[in-house]
Protein backbone atom coordinates (compact mmCIF):
# COMPACT_ATOMS: atom_id res chain seq x y z
CA UNK A 1 0.00 0.00 0.00
CA UNK A 2 1.65 3.19 -1.18
CA UNK A 3 1.16 6.75 0.02
CA UNK A 4 0.57 7.83 -3.58
CA UNK A 5 -2.51 5.55 -3.72
CA UNK A 6 -4.27 8.16 -1.57
CA UNK A 7 -3.37 11.20 -3.66
CA UNK A 8 -6.03 13.35 -5.29
CA UNK A 9 -5.68 16.70 -7.03
CA UNK A 10 -7.24 19.53 -5.01
CA UNK A 11 -7.53 23.07 -6.41
CA UNK A 12 -6.29 25.53 -3.77
CA UNK A 13 -9.46 27.62 -3.98
CA UNK A 14 -11.47 24.70 -2.54
CA UNK A 15 -9.58 24.88 0.78
CA UNK A 16 -12.06 26.63 3.08
CA UNK A 17 -10.50 29.69 4.75
CA UNK A 18 -13.53 30.75 6.80
CA UNK A 19 -16.45 28.88 8.39
CA UNK A 20 -19.96 29.15 6.94
CA UNK A 21 -22.81 30.72 8.90
CA UNK A 22 -24.81 29.25 10.46
CA UNK A 23 -22.66 26.26 11.36
CA UNK A 24 -25.07 23.67 9.95
CA UNK A 25 -25.42 25.41 6.56
CA UNK A 26 -22.34 23.55 5.25
CA UNK A 27 -22.88 20.91 2.59
CA UNK A 28 -23.16 17.23 3.43
CA UNK A 29 -22.21 14.41 1.11
CA UNK A 30 -24.02 11.21 2.11
CA UNK A 31 -22.35 8.00 0.98
CA UNK A 32 -23.59 4.43 1.23
CA UNK A 33 -20.41 2.50 2.01
CA UNK A 34 -21.74 -0.76 0.57
CA UNK A 35 -22.94 0.55 -2.80
CA UNK A 36 -20.85 3.72 -3.04
CA UNK A 37 -24.01 5.66 -3.90
CA UNK A 38 -23.69 9.41 -3.29
CA UNK A 39 -26.38 11.91 -2.30
CA UNK A 40 -25.84 15.66 -1.95
CA UNK A 41 -27.46 17.47 0.98
CA UNK A 42 -26.74 20.08 3.66
CA UNK A 43 -25.66 19.41 7.22
CA UNK A 44 -29.05 20.53 8.55
CA UNK A 45 -30.49 17.53 6.62
CA UNK A 46 -28.55 15.11 8.85
CA UNK A 47 -31.62 14.48 11.04
CA UNK A 48 -33.35 12.92 8.02
CA UNK A 49 -30.49 10.39 7.79
CA UNK A 50 -30.58 9.36 11.45
CA UNK A 51 -32.94 6.81 13.00
CA UNK A 52 -34.46 6.44 16.44
CA UNK A 53 -32.12 4.23 18.47
CA UNK A 54 -28.95 5.51 16.80
CA UNK A 55 -26.11 6.83 18.96
CA UNK A 56 -23.91 9.78 18.00
CA UNK A 57 -20.52 9.81 19.75
CA UNK A 58 -18.92 13.28 19.92
CA UNK A 59 -15.44 14.37 21.02
CA UNK A 60 -15.86 17.09 23.69
CA UNK A 61 -12.19 18.18 23.69
CA UNK A 62 -11.66 21.95 23.66
CA UNK A 63 -8.84 23.66 21.76
CA UNK A 64 -6.22 25.49 23.78
CA UNK A 65 -5.37 29.00 22.54
CA UNK A 66 -1.92 27.47 22.42
CA UNK A 67 0.02 29.92 20.21
CA UNK A 68 1.92 32.57 22.17
CA UNK A 69 3.82 35.55 20.78
CA UNK A 70 6.34 37.20 23.06
CA UNK A 71 9.89 38.37 23.51
CA UNK A 72 13.18 37.15 24.86
CA UNK A 73 13.95 38.78 28.21
CA UNK A 74 16.93 41.08 28.02
CA UNK A 75 16.93 41.52 24.23
CA UNK A 76 13.25 42.01 23.37
CA UNK A 77 13.67 39.82 20.26
CA UNK A 78 10.54 38.10 18.92
CA UNK A 79 9.62 34.52 19.87
CA UNK A 80 6.70 32.22 19.08
CA UNK A 81 5.68 29.31 21.31
CA UNK A 82 3.18 26.59 20.43
CA UNK A 83 2.06 24.49 23.41
CA UNK A 84 1.97 20.80 22.49
CA UNK A 85 1.47 18.73 25.64
CA UNK A 86 1.33 19.39 29.38
CA UNK A 87 4.07 17.48 31.20
CA UNK A 88 3.47 18.77 34.75
CA UNK A 89 2.32 21.81 36.71
CA UNK A 90 2.86 24.72 34.27
CA UNK A 91 5.41 22.49 32.51
CA UNK A 92 4.82 22.05 28.77
CA UNK A 93 6.43 20.52 25.74
CA UNK A 94 6.46 23.28 23.11
CA UNK A 95 7.44 24.11 19.55
CA UNK A 96 9.56 27.27 19.31
CA UNK A 97 10.31 29.65 16.45
CA UNK A 98 13.07 30.66 15.99
CA UNK A 99 14.52 27.67 17.81
CA UNK A 100 18.06 29.03 18.04
CA UNK A 101 16.87 31.60 20.60
CA UNK A 102 15.50 28.96 22.94
CA UNK A 103 18.48 27.37 24.66
CA UNK A 104 17.97 25.88 28.14
CA UNK A 105 18.02 28.62 30.77
CA UNK A 106 16.68 31.30 28.40
CA UNK A 107 13.67 33.27 29.68
CA UNK A 108 10.75 34.75 27.74
CA UNK A 109 7.85 37.09 28.46
CA UNK A 110 4.31 37.12 26.96
CA UNK A 111 1.39 39.52 27.17
CA UNK A 112 3.41 42.35 28.68
CA UNK A 113 4.67 40.11 31.47
CA UNK A 114 1.36 38.41 32.32
CA UNK A 115 3.05 35.12 31.48
CA UNK A 116 6.75 34.22 31.71
CA UNK A 117 8.61 31.07 30.75
CA UNK A 118 12.03 29.47 31.11
CA UNK A 119 13.37 26.81 28.75
CA UNK A 120 14.24 23.76 30.85
CA UNK A 121 15.43 21.25 28.25
CA UNK A 122 15.55 20.24 24.59
CA UNK A 123 13.65 17.03 23.85
CA UNK A 124 13.37 14.55 20.98
CA UNK A 125 12.61 16.16 17.63
CA UNK A 126 13.95 19.56 18.68
CA UNK A 127 10.95 20.54 20.81
CA UNK A 128 11.56 22.24 24.16
CA UNK A 129 10.36 21.82 27.73
CA UNK A 130 9.25 25.16 29.18
CA UNK A 131 8.26 26.05 32.74
CA UNK A 132 5.68 28.86 32.93
CA UNK A 133 5.02 31.39 35.70
CA UNK A 134 1.99 33.67 36.12
CA UNK A 135 -0.30 35.27 38.68
CA UNK A 136 -3.49 33.26 39.13
CA UNK A 137 -4.79 30.48 36.90
CA UNK A 138 -2.50 29.51 33.99
CA UNK A 139 -5.37 28.56 31.68
CA UNK A 140 -7.23 31.81 32.39
CA UNK A 141 -4.11 33.77 31.38
CA UNK A 142 -3.73 31.56 28.30
CA UNK A 143 -7.35 32.27 27.31
CA UNK A 144 -6.60 35.99 27.62
CA UNK A 145 -3.35 36.27 25.66
CA UNK A 146 -3.09 33.07 23.56
CA UNK A 147 -4.03 32.71 19.90
CA UNK A 148 -5.86 29.80 18.26
CA UNK A 149 -3.40 27.38 16.59
CA UNK A 150 -5.16 27.27 13.22
CA UNK A 151 -3.90 24.65 10.73
CA UNK A 152 -1.17 25.80 8.33
CA UNK A 153 -3.51 25.73 5.31
CA UNK A 154 -5.77 28.40 6.87
CA UNK A 155 -4.18 31.77 6.14
CA UNK A 156 -7.05 34.14 6.96
CA UNK A 157 -7.48 35.57 10.46
CA UNK A 158 -10.30 34.05 12.51
CA UNK A 159 -12.59 36.83 13.73
CA UNK A 160 -14.43 34.75 16.34
CA UNK A 161 -12.29 32.25 18.24
CA UNK A 162 -15.35 30.18 19.23
CA UNK A 163 -15.85 29.21 15.57
CA UNK A 164 -12.82 26.92 15.94
CA UNK A 165 -14.51 25.22 18.92
CA UNK A 166 -17.46 22.84 18.83
CA UNK A 167 -20.55 24.11 20.67
CA UNK A 168 -20.18 21.19 23.10
CA UNK A 169 -16.43 21.54 23.74
CA UNK A 170 -15.61 21.15 27.43
CA UNK A 171 -12.32 19.39 28.21
CA UNK A 172 -9.42 21.78 27.50
CA UNK A 173 -6.39 20.15 25.91
CA UNK A 174 -6.41 19.95 22.09
CA UNK A 175 -3.90 21.56 19.75
CA UNK A 176 -6.47 21.37 16.92
CA UNK A 177 -10.25 21.17 16.74
CA UNK A 178 -12.15 17.90 16.17
CA UNK A 179 -13.54 19.56 13.06
CA UNK A 180 -16.39 17.19 12.12
CA UNK A 181 -18.24 18.53 15.16
CA UNK A 182 -17.95 22.19 14.09
CA UNK A 183 -21.14 21.79 12.00
CA UNK A 184 -23.49 21.17 14.94
CA UNK A 185 -25.60 23.91 16.54
CA UNK A 186 -27.20 23.60 20.01
CA UNK A 187 -30.65 23.63 18.37
CA UNK A 188 -29.70 20.81 16.02
CA UNK A 189 -28.43 18.68 18.91
CA UNK A 190 -31.76 19.25 20.70
CA UNK A 191 -33.62 18.21 17.55
CA UNK A 192 -31.53 15.04 17.28
CA UNK A 193 -32.25 14.11 20.93
CA UNK A 194 -35.97 14.76 20.41
CA UNK A 195 -35.94 12.17 17.58
CA UNK A 196 -34.85 9.46 20.02
CA UNK A 197 -31.22 9.51 18.89
CA UNK A 198 -28.84 9.34 21.84
CA UNK A 199 -25.73 11.52 22.16
CA UNK A 200 -22.64 10.48 24.10
CA UNK A 201 -19.17 11.94 24.53
CA UNK A 202 -15.58 10.81 24.50
CA UNK A 203 -12.50 12.98 24.96
CA UNK A 204 -9.49 12.73 22.68
CA UNK A 205 -7.03 15.62 22.84
CA UNK A 206 -6.01 16.24 19.24
CA UNK A 207 -2.27 16.65 18.78
CA UNK A 208 -0.46 18.55 16.04
CA UNK A 209 0.60 15.16 14.73
CA UNK A 210 -2.81 15.09 13.07
CA UNK A 211 -1.28 17.47 10.47
CA UNK A 212 1.98 15.54 10.15
CA UNK A 213 2.39 14.31 6.57
CA UNK A 214 3.06 10.68 5.78
CA UNK A 215 6.67 10.73 4.57
CA UNK A 216 7.27 7.04 3.88
CA UNK A 217 6.25 5.67 0.48
CA UNK A 218 5.12 2.45 2.12
CA UNK A 219 2.13 3.41 4.30
CA UNK A 220 2.90 0.64 6.80
CA UNK A 221 6.24 2.26 7.65
CA UNK A 222 4.50 5.40 8.97
CA UNK A 223 4.67 5.93 12.75
CA UNK A 224 1.47 7.39 14.18
CA UNK A 225 1.49 10.14 16.81
CA UNK A 226 0.07 9.33 20.24
CA UNK A 227 -2.94 11.17 21.73
CA UNK A 228 -4.64 11.02 25.12
CA UNK A 229 -8.22 9.74 25.25
CA UNK A 230 -10.98 9.01 27.77
CA UNK A 231 -14.06 6.88 27.18
CA UNK A 232 -16.43 7.47 30.15
CA UNK A 233 -18.53 4.71 31.74
CA UNK A 234 -21.86 6.28 30.67
CA UNK A 235 -20.70 6.37 27.04
CA UNK A 236 -19.59 2.73 27.21
CA UNK A 237 -23.02 1.77 28.61
CA UNK A 238 -24.83 3.62 25.81
CA UNK A 239 -22.67 1.97 23.14
CA UNK A 240 -23.33 -1.51 24.52
CA UNK A 241 -27.06 -0.77 24.87
CA UNK A 242 -27.25 0.59 21.29
CA UNK A 243 -25.48 -2.47 19.90
CA UNK A 244 -27.70 -4.86 21.87
CA UNK A 245 -30.86 -3.15 20.57
CA UNK A 246 -29.72 -3.09 16.94
CA UNK A 247 -29.00 0.63 16.70
CA UNK A 248 -26.07 2.24 14.91
CA UNK A 249 -23.03 3.74 16.66
CA UNK A 250 -22.04 6.77 14.59
CA UNK A 251 -18.70 8.45 15.32
CA UNK A 252 -18.59 12.19 14.79
CA UNK A 253 -15.07 12.69 13.49
CA UNK A 254 -11.99 10.57 13.06
CA UNK A 255 -10.96 11.39 16.66
CA UNK A 256 -14.13 9.83 18.10
CA UNK A 257 -13.64 6.90 15.71
CA UNK A 258 -10.03 6.37 16.82
CA UNK A 259 -11.06 6.49 20.49
CA UNK A 260 -13.83 3.91 20.08
CA UNK A 261 -11.80 1.62 17.84
CA UNK A 262 -8.78 1.83 20.17
CA UNK A 263 -10.84 0.53 23.08
CA UNK A 264 -12.58 -2.09 20.92
CA UNK A 265 -9.29 -3.28 19.41
CA UNK A 266 -6.99 -3.23 22.43
CA UNK A 267 -9.46 -4.37 25.12
CA UNK A 268 -11.95 -6.49 23.16
CA UNK A 269 -14.93 -4.92 24.90
CA UNK A 270 -16.35 -1.45 25.42
CA UNK A 271 -15.98 -0.21 29.00
CA UNK A 272 -14.62 2.90 30.70
CA UNK A 273 -11.01 3.38 29.62
CA UNK A 274 -8.39 6.14 29.43
CA UNK A 275 -4.85 6.27 28.17
CA UNK A 276 -2.86 7.03 25.05
CA UNK A 277 -3.56 5.69 21.59
CA UNK A 278 -1.46 5.60 18.44
CA UNK A 279 -3.88 3.38 16.51
CA UNK A 280 -3.33 3.57 12.74
CA UNK A 281 -6.44 2.66 10.75
CA UNK A 282 -5.92 1.94 7.05
CA UNK A 283 -7.58 -0.33 4.45
CA UNK A 284 -7.77 -3.90 5.71
CA UNK A 285 -8.65 -2.87 9.27
CA UNK A 286 -11.79 -4.57 10.64
CA UNK A 287 -13.97 -2.12 12.53
CA UNK A 288 -15.06 -3.32 15.97
CA UNK A 289 -17.42 -0.54 17.11
CA UNK A 290 -18.62 2.07 14.63
CA UNK A 291 -21.43 1.64 12.10
CA UNK A 292 -21.33 5.17 10.68
CA UNK A 293 -18.94 8.10 10.42
CA UNK A 294 -19.39 11.85 10.07
CA UNK A 295 -16.20 13.50 8.90
CA UNK A 296 -14.80 16.41 6.91
CA UNK A 297 -12.78 16.09 3.69
CA UNK A 298 -9.13 15.37 4.45
CA UNK A 299 -5.72 16.16 2.97
CA UNK A 300 -4.36 14.02 0.13
CA UNK A 301 -2.06 11.19 1.30
CA UNK A 302 -3.01 11.80 4.97
CA UNK A 303 -3.65 9.14 7.62
CA UNK A 304 -7.20 10.51 7.86
CA UNK A 305 -8.13 9.75 4.24
CA UNK A 306 -6.63 6.29 4.85
CA UNK A 307 -8.98 5.84 7.84
CA UNK A 308 -11.96 6.88 5.69
CA UNK A 309 -10.83 4.42 3.00
CA UNK A 310 -10.69 1.64 5.57
CA UNK A 311 -14.31 2.32 6.55
CA UNK A 312 -15.87 3.20 3.19
CA UNK A 313 -13.69 1.16 0.86
CA UNK A 314 -10.81 2.48 -1.25
CA UNK A 315 -12.68 2.78 -4.57
CA UNK A 316 -15.71 4.43 -2.93
CA UNK A 317 -13.46 6.90 -1.10
CA UNK A 318 -11.42 8.01 -4.09
CA UNK A 319 -14.60 8.33 -6.16
CA UNK A 320 -16.32 10.40 -3.44
CA UNK A 321 -13.33 12.77 -3.29
CA UNK A 322 -13.31 13.06 -7.10
CA UNK A 323 -17.01 13.98 -7.02
CA UNK A 324 -16.43 16.42 -4.13
CA UNK A 325 -13.82 18.29 -6.22
CA UNK A 326 -16.08 18.29 -9.29
CA UNK A 327 -19.04 19.56 -7.24
CA UNK A 328 -16.91 22.27 -5.61
CA UNK A 329 -17.25 21.08 -2.03
CA UNK A 330 -15.20 23.02 0.54
CA UNK A 331 -12.30 21.08 2.04
CA UNK A 332 -10.52 20.61 5.39
CA UNK A 333 -11.18 22.16 8.82
CA UNK A 334 -13.75 24.84 7.89
CA UNK A 335 -15.05 22.85 4.94
CA UNK A 336 -18.04 20.63 4.24
CA UNK A 337 -18.87 17.24 5.73
CA UNK A 338 -19.48 13.65 4.71
CA UNK A 339 -21.85 11.13 6.34
CA UNK A 340 -20.82 7.54 5.65
CA UNK A 341 -23.39 4.90 6.57
Coordinates of C-alpha atoms in Angstrom, one line a residue, residues 22-26 28 41-48 183 188 191:
X22 CA -24.8 29.3 10.5
X23 CA -22.7 26.3 11.4
X24 CA -25.1 23.7 10.0
X25 CA -25.4 25.4 6.6
X26 CA -22.3 23.6 5.3
X28 CA -23.2 17.2 3.4
X41 CA -27.5 17.5 1.0
X42 CA -26.7 20.1 3.7
X43 CA -25.7 19.4 7.2
X44 CA -29.0 20.5 8.6
X45 CA -30.5 17.5 6.6
X46 CA -28.5 15.1 8.8
X47 CA -31.6 14.5 11.0
X48 CA -33.3 12.9 8.0
X183 CA -21.1 21.8 12.0
X188 CA -29.7 20.8 16.0
X191 CA -33.6 18.2 17.6

